[in-house]
Structures are given as structure tokens and as C-alpha cells.
Amino acid sequence: MKRRQPFQTRQYMLANEYEIYHYQDVTLTHVNIHHHDYFECLLFISGRVRYLIEGRVFELKPGDIVLINTSELHQASIIDQTVPYERIVLWLKRDFVARLSSPQSDLTGCFEAPNHQNILRADLETQSRIRTLLSQV
């Protein structure tokens, strides 16, 4: 994965399978509400941020994993700009995730199952493993 990149407002993918970005912002106040035709997985590293997903508001904690499917309207709102808003964002095409699935594990379920959760609170060990894996991409 590349080092931190400037935030881009583009909400469409250029790659066929996935894209990964590492952002750190101190001037961003919010992201306009939107949805897109790919899954989004965000690892929240730092900042004071509220995330609106389909009318529900979540105050993110470092290490939170945010999972958003293709139809969910979502928006980040920065509460305190004195704390850098840092995150690693992974965009995944649905068909790519489906190809990685097996009959025993449908990976699209964490985005599309009726009872899917948008926010997962990862312990420190899991956060560390995820960051290590993402750094190898």
C-alpha cells in the first residue's frame, strides 16, 4: 500500500477488483452524503468523527472497522479538526468479493446480510494484524 495520500472526492472505482487508500486529513470538515456501486471497508485510525449510515449515527473509535454496502447512504462528519482524521479505505467490487467466497463462507454477507453490522470494534491485536496485512498490499 502506498503511503498517505491526499483525500480525493472521486466516488467511483478505476480498478476492476479493489482500490486502497490511506488518508490523513486536518482540513476536511465533512464528506457529502453518498453511496456507490462497490463495497467500502474503512479502518478508522484516529480523529473525532461521526459517521452517518442510513440515518444512524456512530461516533467512531480508533480501531473501528466500518462496512458499507452498495446501497447504503453514508457520510463522515469531522467533530474536531485539531485531531487528524486518519483512516485506511478499501473499495471492493461486489463480484470480486463474491469470487473470493466459497460455499462455506459468503464474504458478501458481511455487507449484505439483513442483520449485517456497519461498525465492528476490533481489539488491539486484530487492529495490528489488519494493518500488517494492508501494508503488504
N, CA, C and O atoms as a GROMACS GRO file, in nm:
protein
  548
    1MET      N    1   0.085  -0.118   0.000
    1MET     CA    2   0.000   0.000   0.000
    1MET      C    3   0.088   0.124   0.000
    1MET      O    4   0.193   0.127   0.066
    2LYS      N    5   0.047   0.223  -0.073
    2LYS     CA    6   0.120   0.349  -0.076
    2LYS      C    7   0.109   0.420   0.057
    2LYS      O    8   0.022   0.389   0.139
    3ARG      N    9   0.196   0.515   0.077
    3ARG     CA   10   0.188   0.599   0.196
    3ARG      C   11   0.061   0.683   0.189
    3ARG      O   12  -0.016   0.674   0.094
    4ARG      N   13   0.040   0.766   0.291
    4ARG     CA   14  -0.080   0.851   0.294
    4ARG      C   15  -0.093   0.931   0.166
    4ARG      O   16   0.005   0.974   0.106
    5GLN      N   17  -0.218   0.949   0.126
    5GLN     CA   18  -0.248   1.020   0.003
    5GLN      C   19  -0.342   1.136   0.033
    5GLN      O   20  -0.413   1.133   0.133
    6PRO      N   21  -0.342   1.238  -0.052
    6PRO     CA   22  -0.441   1.344  -0.033
    6PRO      C   23  -0.580   1.289  -0.060
    6PRO      O   24  -0.600   1.207  -0.150
    7PHE      N   25  -0.677   1.334   0.019
    7PHE     CA   26  -0.814   1.287   0.004
    7PHE      C   27  -0.867   1.328  -0.132
    7PHE      O   28  -0.845   1.440  -0.178
    8GLN      N   29  -0.938   1.236  -0.196
    8GLN     CA   30  -1.000   1.266  -0.324
    8GLN      C   31  -1.151   1.250  -0.311
    8GLN      O   32  -1.200   1.163  -0.238
    9THR      N   33  -1.222   1.334  -0.380
    9THR     CA   34  -1.367   1.330  -0.371
    9THR      C   35  -1.428   1.234  -0.473
    9THR      O   36  -1.550   1.215  -0.474
   10ARG      N   37  -1.348   1.174  -0.559
   10ARG     CA   38  -1.398   1.079  -0.658
   10ARG      C   39  -1.467   0.964  -0.586
   10ARG      O   40  -1.412   0.908  -0.491
   11GLN      N   41  -1.587   0.929  -0.629
   11GLN     CA   42  -1.663   0.820  -0.567
   11GLN      C   43  -1.692   0.709  -0.667
   11GLN      O   44  -1.800   0.649  -0.664
   12TYR      N   45  -1.599   0.681  -0.754
   12TYR     CA   46  -1.610   0.568  -0.846
   12TYR      C   47  -1.473   0.502  -0.857
   12TYR      O   48  -1.370   0.566  -0.839
   13MET      N   49  -1.475   0.373  -0.887
   13MET     CA   50  -1.351   0.297  -0.893
   13MET      C   51  -1.292   0.301  -1.033
   13MET      O   52  -1.364   0.302  -1.133
   14LEU      N   53  -1.159   0.302  -1.037
   14LEU     CA   54  -1.087   0.293  -1.163
   14LEU      C   55  -1.040   0.149  -1.188
   14LEU      O   56  -1.027   0.106  -1.303
   15ALA      N   57  -1.015   0.075  -1.080
   15ALA     CA   58  -0.966  -0.063  -1.090
   15ALA      C   59  -1.083  -0.160  -1.102
   15ALA      O   60  -1.197  -0.127  -1.070
   16ASN      N   61  -1.052  -0.281  -1.148
   16ASN     CA   62  -1.156  -0.382  -1.169
   16ASN      C   63  -1.195  -0.458  -1.043
   16ASN      O   64  -1.307  -0.508  -1.034
   17GLU      N   65  -1.104  -0.468  -0.945
   17GLU     CA   66  -1.131  -0.552  -0.828
   17GLU      C   67  -1.135  -0.473  -0.698
   17GLU      O   68  -1.232  -0.482  -0.624
   18TYR      N   69  -1.030  -0.397  -0.669
   18TYR     CA   70  -1.025  -0.321  -0.544
   18TYR      C   71  -0.933  -0.201  -0.558
   18TYR      O   72  -0.849  -0.195  -0.648
   19GLU      N   73  -0.950  -0.107  -0.468
   19GLU     CA   74  -0.861   0.008  -0.454
   19GLU      C   75  -0.841   0.031  -0.305
   19GLU      O   76  -0.932   0.007  -0.226
   20ILE      N   77  -0.723   0.077  -0.268
   20ILE     CA   78  -0.693   0.101  -0.127
   20ILE      C   79  -0.626   0.237  -0.113
   20ILE      O   80  -0.540   0.275  -0.192
   21TYR      N   81  -0.668   0.309  -0.009
   21TYR     CA   82  -0.617   0.444   0.015
   21TYR      C   83  -0.588   0.462   0.163
   21TYR      O   84  -0.658   0.407   0.249
   22HIS      N   85  -0.485   0.538   0.192
   22HIS     CA   86  -0.451   0.575   0.330
   22HIS      C   87  -0.457   0.726   0.336
   22HIS      O   88  -0.374   0.796   0.278
   23TYR      N   89  -0.556   0.777   0.408
   23TYR     CA   90  -0.579   0.920   0.418
   23TYR      C   91  -0.552   0.971   0.558
   23TYR      O   92  -0.575   0.901   0.657
   24GLN      N   93  -0.503   1.096   0.566
   24GLN     CA   94  -0.493   1.167   0.693
   24GLN      C   95  -0.524   1.313   0.663
   24GLN      O   96  -0.451   1.379   0.589
   25ASP      N   97  -0.631   1.363   0.722
   25ASP     CA   98  -0.677   1.499   0.694
   25ASP      C   99  -0.687   1.582   0.820
   25ASP      O  100  -0.723   1.532   0.927
   26VAL      N  101  -0.654   1.711   0.806
   26VAL     CA  102  -0.677   1.806   0.916
   26VAL      C  103  -0.763   1.923   0.871
   26VAL      O  104  -0.800   2.006   0.954
   27THR      N  105  -0.795   1.931   0.742
   27THR     CA  106  -0.877   2.042   0.693
   27THR      C  107  -1.017   1.998   0.652
   27THR      O  108  -1.104   2.083   0.629
   28LEU      N  109  -1.039   1.870   0.641
   28LEU     CA  110  -1.170   1.818   0.600
   28LEU      C  111  -1.271   1.836   0.712
   28LEU      O  112  -1.242   1.802   0.827
   29THR      N  113  -1.390   1.888   0.680
   29THR     CA  114  -1.494   1.904   0.781
   29THR      C  115  -1.603   1.799   0.768
   29THR      O  116  -1.662   1.757   0.868
   30HIS      N  117  -1.631   1.755   0.646
   30HIS     CA  118  -1.730   1.651   0.623
   30HIS      C  119  -1.715   1.598   0.481
   30HIS      O  120  -1.650   1.659   0.396
   31VAL      N  121  -1.777   1.486   0.458
   31VAL     CA  122  -1.787   1.429   0.324
   31VAL      C  123  -1.935   1.430   0.291
   31VAL      O  124  -2.018   1.392   0.374
   32ASN      N  125  -1.970   1.473   0.171
   32ASN     CA  126  -2.111   1.477   0.133
   32ASN      C  127  -2.173   1.338   0.140
   32ASN      O  128  -2.106   1.238   0.116
   33ILE      N  129  -2.302   1.333   0.175
   33ILE     CA  130  -2.371   1.204   0.182
   33ILE      C  131  -2.373   1.143   0.041
   33ILE      O  132  -2.397   1.211  -0.059
   34HIS      N  133  -2.348   1.012   0.036
   34HIS     CA  134  -2.336   0.946  -0.093
   34HIS      C  135  -2.350   0.794  -0.078
   34HIS      O  136  -2.356   0.742   0.034
   35HIS      N  137  -2.354   0.726  -0.189
   35HIS     CA  138  -2.341   0.581  -0.195
   35HIS      C  139  -2.269   0.551  -0.325
   35HIS      O  140  -2.253   0.640  -0.408
   36HIS      N  141  -2.227   0.428  -0.344
   36HIS     CA  142  -2.155   0.392  -0.465
   36HIS      C  143  -2.181   0.247  -0.501
   36HIS      O  144  -2.246   0.174  -0.425
   37ASP      N  145  -2.131   0.205  -0.615
   37ASP     CA  146  -2.162   0.070  -0.664
   37ASP      C  147  -2.055  -0.032  -0.626
   37ASP      O  148  -2.037  -0.131  -0.697
   38TYR      N  149  -1.987  -0.011  -0.518
   38TYR     CA  150  -1.888  -0.105  -0.464
   38TYR      C  151  -1.899  -0.105  -0.313
   38TYR      O  152  -1.957  -0.014  -0.253
   39PHE      N  153  -1.843  -0.209  -0.252
   39PHE     CA  154  -1.838  -0.215  -0.106
   39PHE      C  155  -1.727  -0.124  -0.056
   39PHE      O  156  -1.626  -0.104  -0.125
   40GLU      N  157  -1.745  -0.069   0.063
   40GLU     CA  158  -1.642   0.013   0.125
   40GLU      C  159  -1.612  -0.043   0.263
   40GLU      O  160  -1.703  -0.073   0.341
   41CYS      N  161  -1.486  -0.058   0.291
   41CYS     CA  162  -1.439  -0.104   0.421
   41CYS      C  163  -1.338  -0.002   0.469
   41CYS      O  164  -1.239   0.026   0.400
   42LEU      N  165  -1.361   0.055   0.586
   42LEU     CA  166  -1.276   0.162   0.637
   42LEU      C  167  -1.221   0.120   0.772
   42LEU      O  168  -1.296   0.080   0.860
   43LEU      N  169  -1.090   0.130   0.789
   43LEU     CA  170  -1.027   0.108   0.919
   43LEU      C  171  -0.998   0.246   0.976
   43LEU      O  172  -0.913   0.319   0.924
   44PHE      N  173  -1.068   0.283   1.083
   44PHE     CA  174  -1.052   0.414   1.145
   44PHE      C  175  -0.931   0.410   1.238
   44PHE      O  176  -0.923   0.326   1.327
   45ILE      N  177  -0.836   0.502   1.215
   45ILE     CA  178  -0.713   0.505   1.293
   45ILE      C  179  -0.716   0.614   1.398
   45ILE      O  180  -0.685   0.588   1.515
   46SER      N  181  -0.753   0.736   1.358
   46SER     CA  182  -0.756   0.845   1.456
   46SER      C  183  -0.850   0.955   1.410
   46SER      O  184  -0.890   0.962   1.294
   47GLY      N  185  -0.884   1.041   1.505
   47GLY     CA  186  -0.969   1.155   1.479
   47GLY      C  187  -1.090   1.155   1.569
   47GLY      O  188  -1.110   1.065   1.651
   48ARG      N  189  -1.171   1.258   1.553
   48ARG     CA  190  -1.301   1.266   1.621
   48ARG      C  191  -1.404   1.280   1.510
   48ARG      O  192  -1.424   1.388   1.455
   49VAL      N  193  -1.468   1.169   1.479
   49VAL     CA  194  -1.552   1.161   1.360
   49VAL      C  195  -1.683   1.092   1.393
   49VAL      O  196  -1.687   0.993   1.466
   50ARG      N  197  -1.791   1.147   1.340
   50ARG     CA  198  -1.922   1.080   1.343
   50ARG      C  199  -1.949   1.030   1.203
   50ARG      O  200  -1.920   1.097   1.104
   51TYR      N  201  -2.003   0.911   1.197
   51TYR     CA  202  -2.035   0.850   1.068
   51TYR      C  203  -2.184   0.827   1.062
   51TYR      O  204  -2.241   0.760   1.149
   52LEU      N  205  -2.247   0.881   0.962
   52LEU     CA  206  -2.391   0.863   0.940
   52LEU      C  207  -2.407   0.755   0.833
   52LEU      O  208  -2.356   0.768   0.722
   53ILE      N  209  -2.479   0.648   0.868
   53ILE     CA  210  -2.506   0.541   0.773
   53ILE      C  211  -2.656   0.510   0.779
   53ILE      O  212  -2.707   0.464   0.881
   54GLU      N  213  -2.724   0.537   0.669
   54GLU     CA  214  -2.867   0.509   0.660
   54GLU      C  215  -2.946   0.565   0.779
   54GLU      O  216  -3.031   0.497   0.835
   55GLY      N  217  -2.915   0.690   0.816
   55GLY     CA  218  -2.988   0.757   0.923
   55GLY      C  219  -2.940   0.726   1.064
   55GLY      O  220  -2.988   0.787   1.159
   56ARG      N  221  -2.848   0.633   1.079
   56ARG     CA  222  -2.792   0.601   1.212
   56ARG      C  223  -2.658   0.670   1.227
   56ARG      O  224  -2.580   0.676   1.132
   57VAL      N  225  -2.632   0.723   1.346
   57VAL     CA  226  -2.509   0.798   1.372
   57VAL      C  227  -2.418   0.716   1.463
   57VAL      O  228  -2.461   0.665   1.566
   58PHE      N  229  -2.292   0.704   1.423
   58PHE     CA  230  -2.192   0.632   1.501
   58PHE      C  231  -2.074   0.726   1.528
   58PHE      O  232  -2.022   0.789   1.436
   59GLU      N  233  -2.033   0.735   1.654
   59GLU     CA  234  -1.910   0.807   1.684
   59GLU      C  235  -1.798   0.704   1.683
   59GLU      O  236  -1.795   0.611   1.764
   60LEU      N  237  -1.705   0.722   1.588
   60LEU     CA  238  -1.602   0.621   1.567
   60LEU      C  239  -1.496   0.626   1.676
   60LEU      O  240  -1.464   0.731   1.731
   61LYS      N  241  -1.442   0.508   1.706
   61LYS     CA  242  -1.331   0.493   1.800
   61LYS      C  243  -1.214   0.433   1.723
   61LYS      O  244  -1.235   0.353   1.632
   62PRO      N  245  -1.090   0.472   1.757
   62PRO     CA  246  -0.975   0.414   1.687
   62PRO      C  247  -0.983   0.262   1.685
   62PRO      O  248  -1.009   0.198   1.787
   63GLY      N  249  -0.959   0.205   1.567
   63GLY     CA  250  -0.966   0.061   1.550
   63GLY      C  251  -1.099   0.013   1.497
   63GLY      O  252  -1.112  -0.104   1.460
   64ASP      N  253  -1.200   0.101   1.492
   64ASP     CA  254  -1.329   0.061   1.436
   64ASP      C  255  -1.314   0.026   1.288
   64ASP      O  256  -1.237   0.088   1.215
   65ILE      N  257  -1.390  -0.074   1.248
   65ILE     CA  258  -1.397  -0.111   1.107
   65ILE      C  259  -1.538  -0.078   1.061
   65ILE      O  260  -1.637  -0.123   1.120
   66VAL      N  261  -1.548   0.001   0.956
   66VAL     CA  262  -1.676   0.044   0.902
   66VAL      C  263  -1.700  -0.033   0.772
   66VAL      O  264  -1.617  -0.032   0.682
   67LEU      N  265  -1.815  -0.101   0.764
   67LEU     CA  266  -1.852  -0.180   0.646
   67LEU      C  267  -1.977  -0.120   0.583
   67LEU      O  268  -2.079  -0.105   0.650
   68ILE      N  269  -1.969  -0.085   0.456
   68ILE     CA  270  -2.079  -0.018   0.388
   68ILE      C  271  -2.108  -0.090   0.257
   68ILE      O  272  -2.017  -0.113   0.176
   69ASN      N  273  -2.234  -0.125   0.236
   69ASN     CA  274  -2.268  -0.194   0.111
   69ASN      C  275  -2.301  -0.093   0.000
   69ASN      O  276  -2.290   0.028   0.020
   70THR      N  277  -2.340  -0.144  -0.114
   70THR     CA  278  -2.357  -0.060  -0.231
   70THR      C  279  -2.478   0.034  -0.225
   70THR      O  280  -2.482   0.133  -0.298
   71SER      N  281  -2.574   0.004  -0.142
   71SER     CA  282  -2.695   0.085  -0.140
   71SER      C  283  -2.705   0.177  -0.018
   71SER      O  284  -2.799   0.256  -0.010
   72GLU      N  285  -2.613   0.168   0.075
   72GLU     CA  286  -2.625   0.245   0.199
   72GLU      C  287  -2.571   0.388   0.182
   72GLU      O  288  -2.455   0.410   0.146
   73LEU      N  289  -2.660   0.483   0.209
   73LEU     CA  290  -2.618   0.623   0.210
   73LEU      C  291  -2.532   0.645   0.334
   73LEU      O  292  -2.567   0.601   0.443
   74HIS      N  293  -2.418   0.714   0.317
   74HIS     CA  294  -2.329   0.736   0.430
   74HIS      C  295  -2.254   0.868   0.415
   74HIS      O  296  -2.243   0.925   0.307
   75GLN      N  297  -2.202   0.913   0.530
   75GLN     CA  298  -2.135   1.043   0.534
   75GLN      C  299  -2.050   1.051   0.659
   75GLN      O  300  -2.092   1.011   0.767
   76ALA      N  301  -1.929   1.103   0.642
   76ALA     CA  302  -1.841   1.130   0.757
   76ALA      C  303  -1.854   1.277   0.794
   76ALA      O  304  -1.861   1.364   0.706
   77SER      N  305  -1.857   1.304   0.924
   77SER     CA  306  -1.860   1.441   0.974
   77SER      C  307  -1.753   1.454   1.081
   77SER      O  308  -1.755   1.383   1.181
   78ILE      N  309  -1.659   1.545   1.058
   78ILE     CA  310  -1.546   1.560   1.149
   78ILE      C  311  -1.587   1.652   1.264
   78ILE      O  312  -1.632   1.765   1.240
   79ILE      N  313  -1.573   1.605   1.386
   79ILE     CA  314  -1.615   1.678   1.505
   79ILE      C  315  -1.508   1.778   1.549
   79ILE      O  316  -1.539   1.890   1.590
   80ASP      N  317  -1.381   1.738   1.539
   80ASP     CA  318  -1.269   1.817   1.591
   80ASP      C  319  -1.154   1.812   1.490
   80ASP      O  320  -1.090   1.709   1.474
   81GLN      N  321  -1.129   1.925   1.424
   81GLN     CA  322  -1.026   1.928   1.322
   81GLN      C  323  -0.885   1.938   1.380
   81GLN      O  324  -0.788   1.930   1.305
   82THR      N  325  -0.871   1.954   1.510
   82THR     CA  326  -0.737   1.959   1.569
   82THR      C  327  -0.676   1.820   1.581
   82THR      O  328  -0.556   1.806   1.604
   83VAL      N  329  -0.760   1.716   1.565
   83VAL     CA  330  -0.712   1.578   1.568
   83VAL      C  331  -0.718   1.524   1.425
   83VAL      O  332  -0.827   1.519   1.367
   84PRO      N  333  -0.605   1.484   1.367
   84PRO     CA  334  -0.608   1.435   1.228
   84PRO      C  335  -0.704   1.318   1.211
   84PRO      O  336  -0.707   1.225   1.292
   85TYR      N  337  -0.783   1.323   1.104
   85TYR     CA  338  -0.876   1.216   1.067
   85TYR      C  339  -0.797   1.120   0.978
   85TYR      O  340  -0.777   1.145   0.859
   86GLU      N  341  -0.753   1.009   1.038
   86GLU     CA  342  -0.672   0.912   0.965
   86GLU      C  343  -0.748   0.782   0.950
   86GLU      O  344  -0.810   0.733   1.044
   87ARG      N  345  -0.743   0.725   0.828
   87ARG     CA  346  -0.812   0.600   0.801
   87ARG      C  347  -0.752   0.534   0.679
   87ARG      O  348  -0.690   0.598   0.594
   88ILE      N  349  -0.772   0.404   0.673
   88ILE     CA  350  -0.736   0.326   0.555
   88ILE      C  351  -0.868   0.280   0.495
   88ILE      O  352  -0.950   0.219   0.562
   89VAL      N  353  -0.886   0.309   0.367
   89VAL     CA  354  -1.012   0.281   0.299
   89VAL      C  355  -0.987   0.177   0.191
   89VAL      O  356  -0.894   0.189   0.110
   90LEU      N  357  -1.070   0.076   0.190
   90LEU     CA  358  -1.062  -0.031   0.090
   90LEU      C  359  -1.194  -0.034   0.016
   90LEU      O  360  -1.299  -0.054   0.076
   91TRP      N  361  -1.188  -0.015  -0.116
   91TRP     CA  362  -1.305  -0.026  -0.202
   91TRP      C  363  -1.299  -0.162  -0.271
   91TRP      O  364  -1.195  -0.200  -0.325
   92LEU      N  365  -1.409  -0.234  -0.270
   92LEU     CA  366  -1.414  -0.370  -0.324
   92LEU      C  367  -1.532  -0.386  -0.418
   92LEU      O  368  -1.645  -0.357  -0.381
   93LYS      N  369  -1.506  -0.433  -0.539
   93LYS     CA  370  -1.615  -0.465  -0.630
   93LYS      C  371  -1.690  -0.587  -0.577
   93LYS      O  372  -1.627  -0.681  -0.528
   94ARG      N  373  -1.821  -0.585  -0.587
   94ARG     CA  374  -1.902  -0.695  -0.534
   94ARG      C  375  -1.864  -0.828  -0.597
   94ARG      O  376  -1.849  -0.928  -0.527
   95ASP      N  377  -1.848  -0.831  -0.729
   95ASP     CA  378  -1.815  -0.958  -0.795
   95ASP      C  379  -1.678  -1.011  -0.754
   95ASP      O  380  -1.657  -1.132  -0.752
   96PHE      N  381  -1.585  -0.923  -0.721
   96PHE     CA  382  -1.454  -0.966  -0.671
   96PHE      C  383  -1.470  -1.035  -0.536
   96PHE      O  384  -1.411  -1.141  -0.512
   97VAL      N  385  -1.549  -0.976  -0.446
   97VAL     CA  386  -1.573  -1.036  -0.315
   97VAL      C  387  -1.646  -1.169  -0.331
   97VAL      O  388  -1.615  -1.266  -0.261
   98ALA      N  389  -1.740  -1.175  -0.421
   98ALA     CA  390  -1.813  -1.299  -0.445
   98ALA      C  391  -1.720  -1.409  -0.495
   98ALA      O  392  -1.734  -1.525  -0.455
   99ARG      N  393  -1.624  -1.374  -0.582
   99ARG     CA  394  -1.528  -1.474  -0.633
   99ARG      C  395  -1.436  -1.525  -0.522
   99ARG      O  396  -1.390  -1.639  -0.529
  100LEU      N  397  -1.410  -1.444  -0.422
  100LEU     CA  398  -1.327  -1.487  -0.309
  100LEU      C  399  -1.404  -1.574  -0.211
  100LEU      O  400  -1.345  -1.640  -0.125
  101SER      N  401  -1.536  -1.575  -0.223
  101SER     CA  402  -1.622  -1.653  -0.134
  101SER      C  403  -1.617  -1.801  -0.170
  101SER      O  404  -1.567  -1.840  -0.276
  102SER      N  405  -1.669  -1.881  -0.079
  102SER     CA  406  -1.681  -2.025  -0.103
  102SER      C  407  -1.820  -2.067  -0.057
  102SER      O  408  -1.891  -1.988   0.005
  103PRO      N  409  -1.861  -2.192  -0.085
  103PRO     CA  410  -1.991  -2.238  -0.036
  103PRO      C  411  -2.000  -2.231   0.118
  103PRO      O  412  -2.109  -2.215   0.173
  104GLN      N  413  -1.888  -2.242   0.185
  104GLN     CA  414  -1.888  -2.238   0.332
  104GLN      C  415  -1.882  -2.095   0.387
  104GLN      O  416  -1.918  -2.071   0.502
  105SER      N  417  -1.836  -2.000   0.306
  105SER     CA  418  -1.825  -1.862   0.356
  105SER      C  419  -1.855  -1.761   0.245
  105SER      O  420  -1.775  -1.739   0.154
  106ASP      N  421  -1.973  -1.702   0.255
  106ASP     CA  422  -2.013  -1.599   0.161
  106ASP      C  423  -1.964  -1.466   0.216
  106ASP      O  424  -2.024  -1.410   0.308
  107LEU      N  425  -1.855  -1.415   0.161
  107LEU     CA  426  -1.793  -1.292   0.212
  107LEU      C  427  -1.878  -1.168   0.186
  107LEU      O  428  -1.859  -1.066   0.251
  108THR      N  429  -1.972  -1.176   0.091
  108THR     CA  430  -2.059  -1.061   0.068
  108THR      C  431  -2.157  -1.042   0.184
  108THR      O  432  -2.214  -0.934   0.201
  109GLY      N  433  -2.176  -1.146   0.264
  109GLY     CA  434  -2.271  -1.140   0.375
  109GLY      C  435  -2.240  -1.033   0.477
  109GLY      O  436  -2.332  -0.976   0.536
  110CYS      N  437  -2.111  -1.005   0.499
  110CYS     CA  438  -2.080  -0.902   0.599
  110CYS      C  439  -2.122  -0.763   0.552
  110CYS      O  440  -2.127  -0.670   0.631
  111PHE      N  441  -2.151  -0.749   0.423
  111PHE     CA  442  -2.201  -0.623   0.368
  111PHE      C  443  -2.352  -0.628   0.341
  111PHE      O  444  -2.420  -0.526   0.352
  112GLU      N  445  -2.404  -0.746   0.304
  112GLU     CA  446  -2.540  -0.754   0.251
  112GLU      C  447  -2.640  -0.833   0.334
  112GLU      O  448  -2.760  -0.823   0.310
  113ALA      N  449  -2.595  -0.910   0.429
  113ALA     CA  450  -2.690  -0.989   0.510
  113ALA      C  451  -2.789  -0.894   0.578
  113ALA      O  452  -2.752  -0.783   0.615
  114PRO      N  453  -2.914  -0.938   0.595
  114PRO     CA  454  -3.014  -0.849   0.657
  114PRO      C  455  -2.970  -0.798   0.795
  114PRO      O  456  -3.007  -0.687   0.833
  115ASN      N  457  -2.894  -0.876   0.868
  115ASN     CA  458  -2.853  -0.834   1.003
  115ASN      C  459  -2.707  -0.790   1.007
  115ASN      O  460  -2.645  -0.792   1.114
  116HIS      N  461  -2.651  -0.749   0.892
  116HIS     CA  462  -2.510  -0.709   0.892
  116HIS      C  463  -2.488  -0.586   0.979
  116HIS      O  464  -2.578  -0.503   0.995
  117GLN      N  465  -2.369  -0.576   1.034
  117GLN     CA  466  -2.334  -0.463   1.119
  117GLN      C  467  -2.243  -0.369   1.041
  117GLN      O  468  -2.153  -0.414   0.970
  118ASN      N  469  -2.267  -0.240   1.055
  118ASN     CA  470  -2.183  -0.142   0.987
  118ASN      C  471  -2.054  -0.112   1.062
  118ASN      O  472  -1.953  -0.078   1.000
  119ILE      N  473  -2.057  -0.123   1.194
  119ILE     CA  474  -1.939  -0.090   1.274
  119ILE      C  475  -1.896  -0.213   1.353
  119ILE      O  476  -1.974  -0.272   1.427
  120LEU      N  477  -1.770  -0.250   1.334
  120LEU     CA  478  -1.710  -0.358   1.412
  120LEU      C  479  -1.601  -0.299   1.498
  120LEU      O  480  -1.516  -0.223   1.449
  121ARG      N  481  -1.602  -0.331   1.627
  121ARG     CA  482  -1.499  -0.281   1.719
  121ARG      C  483  -1.392  -0.388   1.733
  121ARG      O  484  -1.414  -0.492   1.794
  122ALA      N  485  -1.275  -0.361   1.676
  122ALA     CA  486  -1.165  -0.458   1.676
  122ALA      C  487  -1.076  -0.436   1.798
  122ALA      O  488  -1.048  -0.323   1.837
  123ASP      N  489  -1.031  -0.548   1.858
  123ASP     CA  490  -0.935  -0.536   1.968
  123ASP      C  491  -0.798  -0.499   1.909
  123ASP      O  492  -0.780  -0.499   1.788
  124LEU      N  493  -0.702  -0.466   1.997
  124LEU     CA  494  -0.572  -0.417   1.953
  124LEU      C  495  -0.497  -0.519   1.867
  124LEU      O  496  -0.432  -0.483   1.769
  125GLU      N  497  -0.506  -0.646   1.903
  125GLU     CA  498  -0.437  -0.750   1.826
  125GLU      C  499  -0.494  -0.758   1.684
  125GLU      O  500  -0.418  -0.768   1.587
  126THR      N  501  -0.625  -0.755   1.672
  126THR     CA  502  -0.689  -0.761   1.540
  126THR      C  503  -0.654  -0.638   1.458
  126THR      O  504  -0.626  -0.649   1.338
  127GLN      N  505  -0.656  -0.521   1.521
  127GLN     CA  506  -0.618  -0.398   1.451
  127GLN      C  507  -0.477  -0.409   1.395
  127GLN      O  508  -0.452  -0.373   1.280
  128SER      N  509  -0.385  -0.459   1.476
  128SER     CA  510  -0.246  -0.474   1.435
  128SER      C  511  -0.233  -0.570   1.318
  128SER      O  512  -0.159  -0.543   1.223
  129ARG      N  513  -0.305  -0.682   1.323
  129ARG     CA  514  -0.299  -0.780   1.214
  129ARG      C  515  -0.355  -0.721   1.084
  129ARG      O  516  -0.300  -0.743   0.976
  130ILE      N  517  -0.463  -0.646   1.096
  130ILE     CA  518  -0.524  -0.584   0.977
  130ILE      C  519  -0.428  -0.484   0.915
  130ILE      O  520  -0.409  -0.482   0.794
  131ARG      N  521  -0.367  -0.400   0.998
  131ARG     CA  522  -0.273  -0.302   0.945
  131ARG      C  523  -0.153  -0.367   0.881
  131ARG      O  524  -0.103  -0.320   0.778
  132THR      N  525  -0.106  -0.477   0.940
  132THR     CA  526   0.006  -0.550   0.880
  132THR      C  527  -0.032  -0.606   0.744
  132THR      O  528   0.044  -0.594   0.649
  133LEU      N  529  -0.151  -0.666   0.735
  133LEU     CA  530  -0.198  -0.720   0.607
  133LEU      C  531  -0.213  -0.610   0.502
  133LEU      O  532  -0.172  -0.627   0.388
  134LEU      N  533  -0.271  -0.497   0.542
  134LEU     CA  534  -0.292  -0.388   0.446
  134LEU      C  535  -0.160  -0.326   0.400
  134LEU      O  536  -0.151  -0.277   0.288
  135SER      N  537  -0.060  -0.329   0.486
  135SER     CA  538   0.070  -0.272   0.448
  135SER      C  539   0.141  -0.358   0.343
  135SER      O  540   0.234  -0.312   0.277
  136GLN      N  541   0.098  -0.483   0.328
  136GLN     CA  542   0.158  -0.574   0.232
  136GLN      C  543   0.095  -0.564   0.093
  136GLN      O  544   0.146  -0.622  -0.003
  137VAL      N  545  -0.015  -0.491   0.081
  137VAL     CA  546  -0.086  -0.479  -0.047
  137VAL      C  547  -0.011  -0.383  -0.137
  137VAL      O  548  -0.053  -0.358  -0.250
   0.00000   0.00000   0.00000
